[in-house]
């Protein structure tokens, strides 16, 4: 009970703090200096219609590379932590069947979900969306397959190849930027194209496609590892 | 609108911390952390919102010329996108570690793990 009292005290203090923050908050009436720079320069400098994408892939591209690295590390550590519990395969399953609705529905929906994921990350520089969202959608297709048949054999070697190839190409494109354009991960190694079309914004669609494939492969392999782990 | 979103975010943070601190079951604690991080993301997006403006995506409706006066701050949104992805990685890690702890002790009760307690 004493512990709950401390928790309540802490929450009251935090709540007071939050209330003061909220009461004293007045939204900006115009963009701050950094925001104004991005708003006015993104279109002619980088050619991307989605300013958030331009910030993530180019202006703060190094941070995104770090973010992808963090995800890679998380997926690797999950593999390491769970590796002892991995099933060796070939075990006869005594799971009940998934049911007609789920197994037929997954056959119908998985290609469409994969298509939607690819659409989301290829159009990341024009519409809301991008590599991380598209990758998550790709992984949801893998999740659906796993739900329909938890013991389905996945080609995890293919997933690993996709992941490492796209990660490597991402860094290669970044290094190309040093030699061909203004710096590491500069998107102007390719012509900017006509503004607002799919072949625009230089290397941003390519980088975001690579990020999407990598994130999708990482999330899928995380799901696979979590699903294949079983206590014996 | 932004006020409601921000208040919701703060309340979610409080609910999440309450859940993580009072529950002894590790899975429930993870749910608490996820709720709290959702609240943090919501607050950050609400801070970047400006009344009467639109999303930072330039198209026919928002021409390049008056982008500065028509769009909201894109930086919090980029930050939250990063935060969501990292949050997902952290959640997956927590789940994996919880599984290993469950295998070693056969329980999910955090008060049974006393090795690092002083």
Short mmCIF file of C-alpha atoms in Angstrom, two decimals:
data_model
loop_
_atom_site.label_atom_id
_atom_site.label_comp_id
_atom_site.label_asym_id
_atom_site.label_seq_id
_atom_site.Cartn_x
_atom_site.Cartn_y
_atom_site.Cartn_z
CA UNK A 1 0.00 0.00 0.00
CA UNK A 2 2.87 2.34 0.80
CA UNK A 3 4.19 1.73 -2.69
CA UNK A 4 0.88 2.73 -4.25
CA UNK A 5 0.91 5.87 -2.14
CA UNK A 6 4.32 6.81 -3.59
CA UNK A 7 3.02 6.12 -7.11
CA UNK A 8 0.01 8.33 -6.52
CA UNK A 9 2.23 11.10 -5.13
CA UNK A 10 4.49 10.88 -8.17
CA UNK A 11 1.53 10.95 -10.52
CA UNK A 12 0.03 13.95 -8.75
CA UNK A 13 3.32 15.81 -9.07
CA UNK A 14 3.61 14.90 -12.75
CA UNK A 15 -0.02 15.84 -13.33
CA UNK A 16 0.51 19.26 -11.76
CA UNK A 17 3.58 19.74 -13.91
CA UNK A 18 1.71 18.73 -17.06
CA UNK A 19 -1.22 20.96 -16.15
CA UNK A 20 1.10 23.94 -15.73
CA UNK A 21 2.74 23.13 -19.08
CA UNK A 22 -0.61 22.90 -20.80
CA UNK A 23 -1.99 26.05 -19.19
CA UNK A 24 1.10 28.06 -20.11
CA UNK A 25 1.29 26.79 -23.68
CA UNK A 26 0.38 29.14 -26.48
CA UNK A 27 0.80 27.80 -30.02
CA UNK A 28 3.11 29.69 -32.37
CA UNK A 29 1.36 31.96 -34.81
CA UNK A 30 4.09 31.56 -37.42
CA UNK A 31 6.85 29.06 -38.20
CA UNK A 32 10.10 29.30 -36.31
CA UNK A 33 13.33 29.94 -38.18
CA UNK A 34 14.19 26.30 -38.91
CA UNK A 35 10.64 25.46 -39.95
CA UNK A 36 10.53 28.48 -42.24
CA UNK A 37 13.80 27.44 -43.90
CA UNK A 38 12.47 23.95 -44.57
CA UNK A 39 9.12 25.31 -45.83
CA UNK A 40 10.66 27.77 -48.25
CA UNK A 41 13.75 25.87 -49.46
CA UNK A 42 12.66 22.23 -49.70
CA UNK A 43 10.82 22.55 -53.01
CA UNK A 44 13.57 24.17 -55.05
CA UNK A 45 16.55 22.62 -53.26
CA UNK A 46 15.45 19.00 -53.00
CA UNK A 47 12.30 18.79 -55.15
CA UNK A 48 10.32 16.82 -52.57
CA UNK A 49 6.64 17.67 -52.11
CA UNK A 50 6.46 16.07 -48.67
CA UNK A 51 8.59 18.25 -46.40
CA UNK A 52 8.65 15.69 -43.58
CA UNK A 53 10.18 13.17 -46.00
CA UNK A 54 12.75 15.72 -47.13
CA UNK A 55 13.77 16.32 -43.50
CA UNK A 56 13.95 12.63 -42.64
CA UNK A 57 15.75 11.37 -45.75
CA UNK A 58 18.00 14.30 -46.66
CA UNK A 59 18.26 17.16 -44.16
CA UNK A 60 18.52 14.78 -41.19
CA UNK A 61 19.52 11.75 -43.25
CA UNK A 62 22.31 10.80 -40.87
CA UNK A 63 19.79 10.48 -38.02
CA UNK A 64 17.67 8.19 -40.16
CA UNK A 65 20.70 6.03 -40.91
CA UNK A 66 21.21 5.82 -37.15
CA UNK A 67 17.54 4.95 -36.67
CA UNK A 68 17.77 2.14 -39.21
CA UNK A 69 20.89 0.93 -37.39
CA UNK A 70 19.02 0.93 -34.07
CA UNK A 71 16.26 -1.17 -35.63
CA UNK A 72 18.84 -3.55 -37.07
CA UNK A 73 20.47 -3.87 -33.65
CA UNK A 74 17.09 -4.51 -32.00
CA UNK A 75 16.28 -7.23 -34.50
CA UNK A 76 19.73 -8.81 -34.09
CA UNK A 77 19.52 -8.77 -30.30
CA UNK A 78 16.04 -10.31 -30.43
CA UNK A 79 17.47 -13.07 -32.61
CA UNK A 80 20.30 -13.60 -30.13
CA UNK A 81 18.07 -13.55 -27.05
CA UNK A 82 15.52 -15.92 -28.53
CA UNK A 83 17.91 -18.20 -30.39
CA UNK A 84 17.96 -20.83 -27.63
CA UNK A 85 14.22 -21.31 -27.79
CA UNK A 86 14.06 -21.61 -31.57
CA UNK A 87 12.29 -24.64 -32.92
CA UNK A 88 14.45 -26.84 -35.03
CA UNK A 89 11.66 -27.37 -37.54
CA UNK A 90 10.25 -30.61 -38.89
CA UNK A 91 8.12 -30.95 -35.80
CA UNK A 92 4.61 -32.14 -36.41
CA UNK A 93 2.19 -29.49 -35.34
CA UNK A 94 -0.73 -30.25 -33.12
CA UNK A 95 -2.22 -26.78 -33.59
CA UNK A 96 -5.84 -26.57 -34.63
CA UNK A 97 -6.36 -25.38 -38.22
CA UNK A 98 -6.68 -21.64 -38.67
CA UNK A 99 -10.10 -21.77 -40.24
CA UNK A 100 -11.37 -21.25 -43.76
CA UNK A 101 -11.93 -17.51 -43.37
CA UNK A 102 -8.41 -16.70 -42.21
CA UNK A 103 -6.54 -19.02 -44.57
CA UNK A 104 -8.48 -17.99 -47.69
CA UNK A 105 -8.54 -14.36 -46.63
CA UNK A 106 -4.79 -14.31 -46.13
CA UNK A 107 -4.24 -15.74 -49.61
CA UNK A 108 -6.41 -12.96 -51.03
CA UNK A 109 -5.11 -10.10 -48.90
CA UNK A 110 -1.36 -10.73 -48.63
CA UNK A 111 -0.51 -9.70 -52.24
CA UNK A 112 -2.71 -6.61 -51.89
CA UNK A 113 -1.07 -5.67 -48.58
CA UNK A 114 2.39 -6.08 -50.14
CA UNK A 115 1.29 -3.87 -53.05
CA UNK A 116 -0.02 -1.20 -50.68
CA UNK A 117 3.25 -1.27 -48.73
CA UNK A 118 5.29 -0.79 -51.93
CA UNK A 119 2.96 2.04 -52.99
CA UNK A 120 3.38 3.77 -49.65
CA UNK A 121 7.18 3.76 -49.69
CA UNK A 122 7.59 4.54 -53.40
CA UNK A 123 5.31 7.59 -53.06
CA UNK A 124 6.89 8.70 -49.80
CA UNK A 125 8.15 11.98 -51.28
CA UNK A 126 4.71 12.98 -52.58
CA UNK A 127 2.11 11.70 -50.13
CA UNK A 128 1.93 11.01 -46.41
CA UNK A 129 3.88 7.83 -45.90
CA UNK A 130 7.37 6.58 -46.52
CA UNK A 131 9.84 3.85 -45.88
CA UNK A 132 9.05 3.15 -42.24
CA UNK A 133 5.28 3.12 -42.72
CA UNK A 134 5.56 1.06 -45.92
CA UNK A 135 7.94 -1.37 -44.24
CA UNK A 136 5.51 -1.81 -41.35
CA UNK A 137 2.73 -2.56 -43.86
CA UNK A 138 4.96 -5.16 -45.57
CA UNK A 139 5.59 -6.79 -42.21
CA UNK A 140 1.86 -6.87 -41.50
CA UNK A 141 1.54 -9.16 -44.54
CA UNK A 142 4.08 -11.48 -42.92
CA UNK A 143 2.11 -11.27 -39.67
CA UNK A 144 -1.06 -12.30 -41.50
CA UNK A 145 0.68 -15.33 -43.03
CA UNK A 146 1.94 -16.28 -39.57
CA UNK A 147 -1.53 -15.95 -38.08
CA UNK A 148 -2.98 -18.18 -40.78
CA UNK A 149 -0.30 -20.83 -40.29
CA UNK A 150 2.09 -20.30 -37.36
CA UNK A 151 4.42 -23.09 -38.51
CA UNK A 152 4.61 -21.95 -42.14
CA UNK A 153 8.18 -22.32 -43.42
CA UNK A 154 9.51 -18.86 -44.28
CA UNK A 155 12.57 -18.29 -46.42
CA UNK A 156 14.48 -16.46 -43.71
CA UNK A 157 17.64 -16.50 -45.82
CA UNK A 158 15.81 -14.44 -48.47
CA UNK A 159 14.67 -11.98 -45.79
CA UNK A 160 18.25 -11.65 -44.50
CA UNK A 161 19.56 -11.07 -48.03
CA UNK A 162 16.95 -8.35 -48.72
CA UNK A 163 17.76 -6.68 -45.40
CA UNK A 164 21.53 -6.63 -45.78
CA UNK A 165 21.49 -5.69 -49.48
CA UNK A 166 19.18 -2.72 -48.96
CA UNK A 167 21.16 -1.56 -45.93
CA UNK A 168 24.40 -1.75 -47.90
CA UNK A 169 22.91 0.08 -50.91
CA UNK A 170 21.59 2.80 -48.58
CA UNK A 171 25.09 3.48 -47.28
CA UNK A 172 26.55 3.28 -50.82
CA UNK A 173 24.08 5.91 -52.05
CA UNK A 174 24.96 8.04 -49.05
CA UNK A 175 28.69 7.81 -49.82
CA UNK A 176 28.02 8.56 -53.52
CA UNK A 177 26.54 11.84 -52.32
CA UNK A 178 29.95 12.88 -50.96
CA UNK A 179 31.61 12.49 -54.36
CA UNK A 180 28.84 13.46 -56.81
CA UNK A 181 26.77 15.99 -54.85
CA UNK A 182 27.05 18.18 -51.77
CA UNK A 183 27.66 15.68 -48.98
CA UNK A 184 26.78 12.43 -47.28
CA UNK A 185 23.23 11.29 -48.18
CA UNK A 186 22.65 14.27 -50.50
CA UNK A 187 19.72 13.35 -52.75
CA UNK A 188 20.95 15.40 -55.72
CA UNK A 189 23.10 12.60 -57.13
CA UNK A 190 20.20 12.11 -59.56
CA UNK A 191 18.42 14.86 -61.50
CA UNK A 192 15.59 16.40 -59.49
CA UNK A 193 13.06 15.72 -62.27
CA UNK A 194 9.79 17.56 -62.64
CA UNK A 195 8.37 18.63 -59.30
CA UNK A 196 5.44 16.64 -57.95
CA UNK A 197 5.84 13.54 -60.14
CA UNK A 198 6.98 10.11 -59.04
CA UNK A 199 10.41 10.46 -60.72
CA UNK A 200 11.40 13.56 -58.80
CA UNK A 201 13.31 14.57 -55.70
CA UNK A 202 16.56 12.93 -56.86
CA UNK A 203 17.52 9.89 -54.81
CA UNK A 204 14.76 10.25 -52.17
CA UNK A 205 12.41 7.62 -53.72
CA UNK A 206 15.31 5.18 -54.07
CA UNK A 207 16.52 5.72 -50.51
CA UNK A 208 13.00 5.44 -49.14
CA UNK A 209 12.40 2.24 -51.13
CA UNK A 210 15.58 0.77 -49.64
CA UNK A 211 14.52 1.86 -46.15
CA UNK A 212 11.08 0.35 -46.73
CA UNK A 213 12.52 -3.00 -47.83
CA UNK A 214 14.97 -3.02 -44.93
CA UNK A 215 12.40 -2.10 -42.30
CA UNK A 216 9.90 -4.59 -43.73
CA UNK A 217 12.50 -7.35 -43.69
CA UNK A 218 13.59 -6.46 -40.14
CA UNK A 219 10.06 -6.38 -38.75
CA UNK A 220 9.22 -9.63 -40.56
CA UNK A 221 12.27 -11.37 -39.13
CA UNK A 222 11.41 -10.07 -35.63
CA UNK A 223 7.89 -11.49 -36.01
CA UNK A 224 9.29 -14.76 -37.33
CA UNK A 225 11.70 -15.09 -34.43
CA UNK A 226 8.98 -14.31 -31.88
CA UNK A 227 6.66 -16.79 -33.56
CA UNK A 228 9.14 -19.64 -34.03
CA UNK A 229 10.24 -19.50 -30.42
CA UNK A 230 8.54 -22.12 -28.34
CA UNK A 231 9.24 -23.55 -24.95
CA UNK A 232 10.33 -27.15 -24.89
CA UNK B 1 -8.21 21.00 -31.16
CA UNK B 2 -4.54 20.96 -30.30
CA UNK B 3 -5.48 21.56 -26.65
CA UNK B 4 -7.60 18.43 -26.58
CA UNK B 5 -4.86 16.39 -28.26
CA UNK B 6 -2.24 17.69 -25.84
CA UNK B 7 -4.43 17.03 -22.79
CA UNK B 8 -5.12 13.51 -24.10
CA UNK B 9 -1.38 12.97 -24.54
CA UNK B 10 -0.61 14.09 -20.98
CA UNK B 11 -3.39 11.88 -19.60
CA UNK B 12 -2.06 8.91 -21.60
CA UNK B 13 1.42 9.50 -20.15
CA UNK B 14 -0.03 9.47 -16.62
CA UNK B 15 -2.10 6.33 -17.31
CA UNK B 16 0.93 4.58 -18.80
CA UNK B 17 3.23 5.45 -15.89
CA UNK B 18 0.54 4.40 -13.41
CA UNK B 19 0.15 1.08 -15.18
CA UNK B 20 3.89 0.44 -15.42
CA UNK B 21 4.47 1.27 -11.73
CA UNK B 22 1.53 -0.54 -10.13
CA UNK B 23 1.42 -3.76 -12.14
CA UNK B 24 3.73 -6.62 -11.19
CA UNK B 25 3.13 -8.56 -14.39
CA UNK B 26 5.86 -7.71 -16.91
CA UNK B 27 3.55 -7.89 -19.94
CA UNK B 28 1.22 -5.36 -18.32
CA UNK B 29 4.20 -3.12 -17.52
CA UNK B 30 5.18 -3.23 -21.21
CA UNK B 31 1.63 -2.21 -22.17
CA UNK B 32 1.98 0.69 -19.71
CA UNK B 33 5.22 1.83 -21.33
CA UNK B 34 3.66 1.66 -24.79
CA UNK B 35 0.69 3.77 -23.68
CA UNK B 36 3.03 6.34 -22.11
CA UNK B 37 5.14 6.59 -25.27
CA UNK B 38 1.99 7.05 -27.35
CA UNK B 39 1.09 9.93 -25.06
CA UNK B 40 4.54 11.51 -25.52
CA UNK B 41 4.18 11.28 -29.30
CA UNK B 42 0.73 12.83 -29.16
CA UNK B 43 1.99 15.76 -27.07
CA UNK B 44 4.88 16.38 -29.48
CA UNK B 45 2.58 16.42 -32.52
CA UNK B 46 0.17 18.73 -30.71
CA UNK B 47 3.00 21.18 -29.93
CA UNK B 48 3.76 21.48 -33.65
CA UNK B 49 0.16 22.21 -34.59
CA UNK B 50 -0.87 25.72 -35.60
CA UNK B 51 -4.44 26.87 -35.92
CA UNK B 52 -5.80 27.15 -39.46
CA UNK B 53 -2.81 25.56 -41.16
CA UNK B 54 -2.45 22.30 -43.05
CA UNK B 55 -0.05 19.34 -43.28
CA UNK B 56 3.50 20.03 -44.54
CA UNK B 57 2.92 18.44 -47.94
CA UNK B 58 3.00 20.76 -50.94
CA UNK B 59 0.54 20.09 -53.75
CA UNK B 60 -2.11 21.96 -55.71
CA UNK B 61 -3.87 23.05 -52.55
CA UNK B 62 -0.68 24.43 -50.97
CA UNK B 63 1.50 26.08 -53.63
CA UNK B 64 5.23 26.40 -53.00
CA UNK B 65 5.06 30.20 -52.91
CA UNK B 66 2.91 30.50 -49.77
CA UNK B 67 4.12 27.35 -48.05
CA UNK B 68 5.61 29.42 -45.21
CA UNK B 69 2.23 30.82 -44.23
CA UNK B 70 0.11 27.73 -44.91
CA UNK B 71 1.83 24.70 -43.37
CA UNK B 72 2.43 23.61 -39.80
CA UNK B 73 5.89 22.96 -38.38
CA UNK B 74 7.30 19.82 -40.08
CA UNK B 75 10.02 19.20 -37.49
CA UNK B 76 7.91 17.69 -34.65
CA UNK B 77 6.32 15.36 -37.17
CA UNK B 78 9.71 14.11 -38.39
CA UNK B 79 10.80 13.70 -34.76
CA UNK B 80 7.67 11.73 -33.86
CA UNK B 81 8.09 9.47 -36.89
CA UNK B 82 11.55 8.58 -35.59
CA UNK B 83 10.21 8.18 -32.05
CA UNK B 84 7.46 5.77 -33.14
CA UNK B 85 9.92 3.53 -34.99
CA UNK B 86 12.42 3.47 -32.13
CA UNK B 87 9.55 2.85 -29.70
CA UNK B 88 8.54 -0.20 -31.70
CA UNK B 89 12.10 -1.56 -31.60
CA UNK B 90 12.28 -1.01 -27.84
CA UNK B 91 8.92 -2.73 -27.34
CA UNK B 92 10.03 -5.75 -29.35
CA UNK B 93 13.23 -5.93 -27.27
CA UNK B 94 11.27 -5.74 -24.03
CA UNK B 95 9.03 -8.58 -25.19
CA UNK B 96 12.02 -10.74 -26.13
CA UNK B 97 13.72 -10.14 -22.77
CA UNK B 98 10.45 -10.86 -20.98
CA UNK B 99 10.26 -14.18 -22.79
CA UNK B 100 13.80 -15.10 -21.68
CA UNK B 101 13.02 -14.11 -18.09
CA UNK B 102 9.88 -16.21 -18.19
CA UNK B 103 11.90 -19.19 -19.42
CA UNK B 104 14.46 -18.83 -16.61
CA UNK B 105 12.01 -18.37 -13.71
CA UNK B 106 8.70 -19.63 -15.02
CA UNK B 107 6.92 -16.50 -13.86
CA UNK B 108 6.10 -13.05 -15.21
CA UNK B 109 5.91 -11.46 -11.76
CA UNK B 110 8.64 -8.81 -11.59
CA UNK B 111 8.87 -8.99 -7.75
CA UNK B 112 10.17 -12.58 -8.05
CA UNK B 113 13.31 -11.30 -9.81
CA UNK B 114 15.44 -10.14 -6.88
CA UNK B 115 18.99 -10.71 -8.16
CA UNK B 116 19.69 -7.05 -8.88
CA UNK B 117 17.75 -5.72 -5.91
CA UNK B 118 19.60 -3.95 -3.12
#
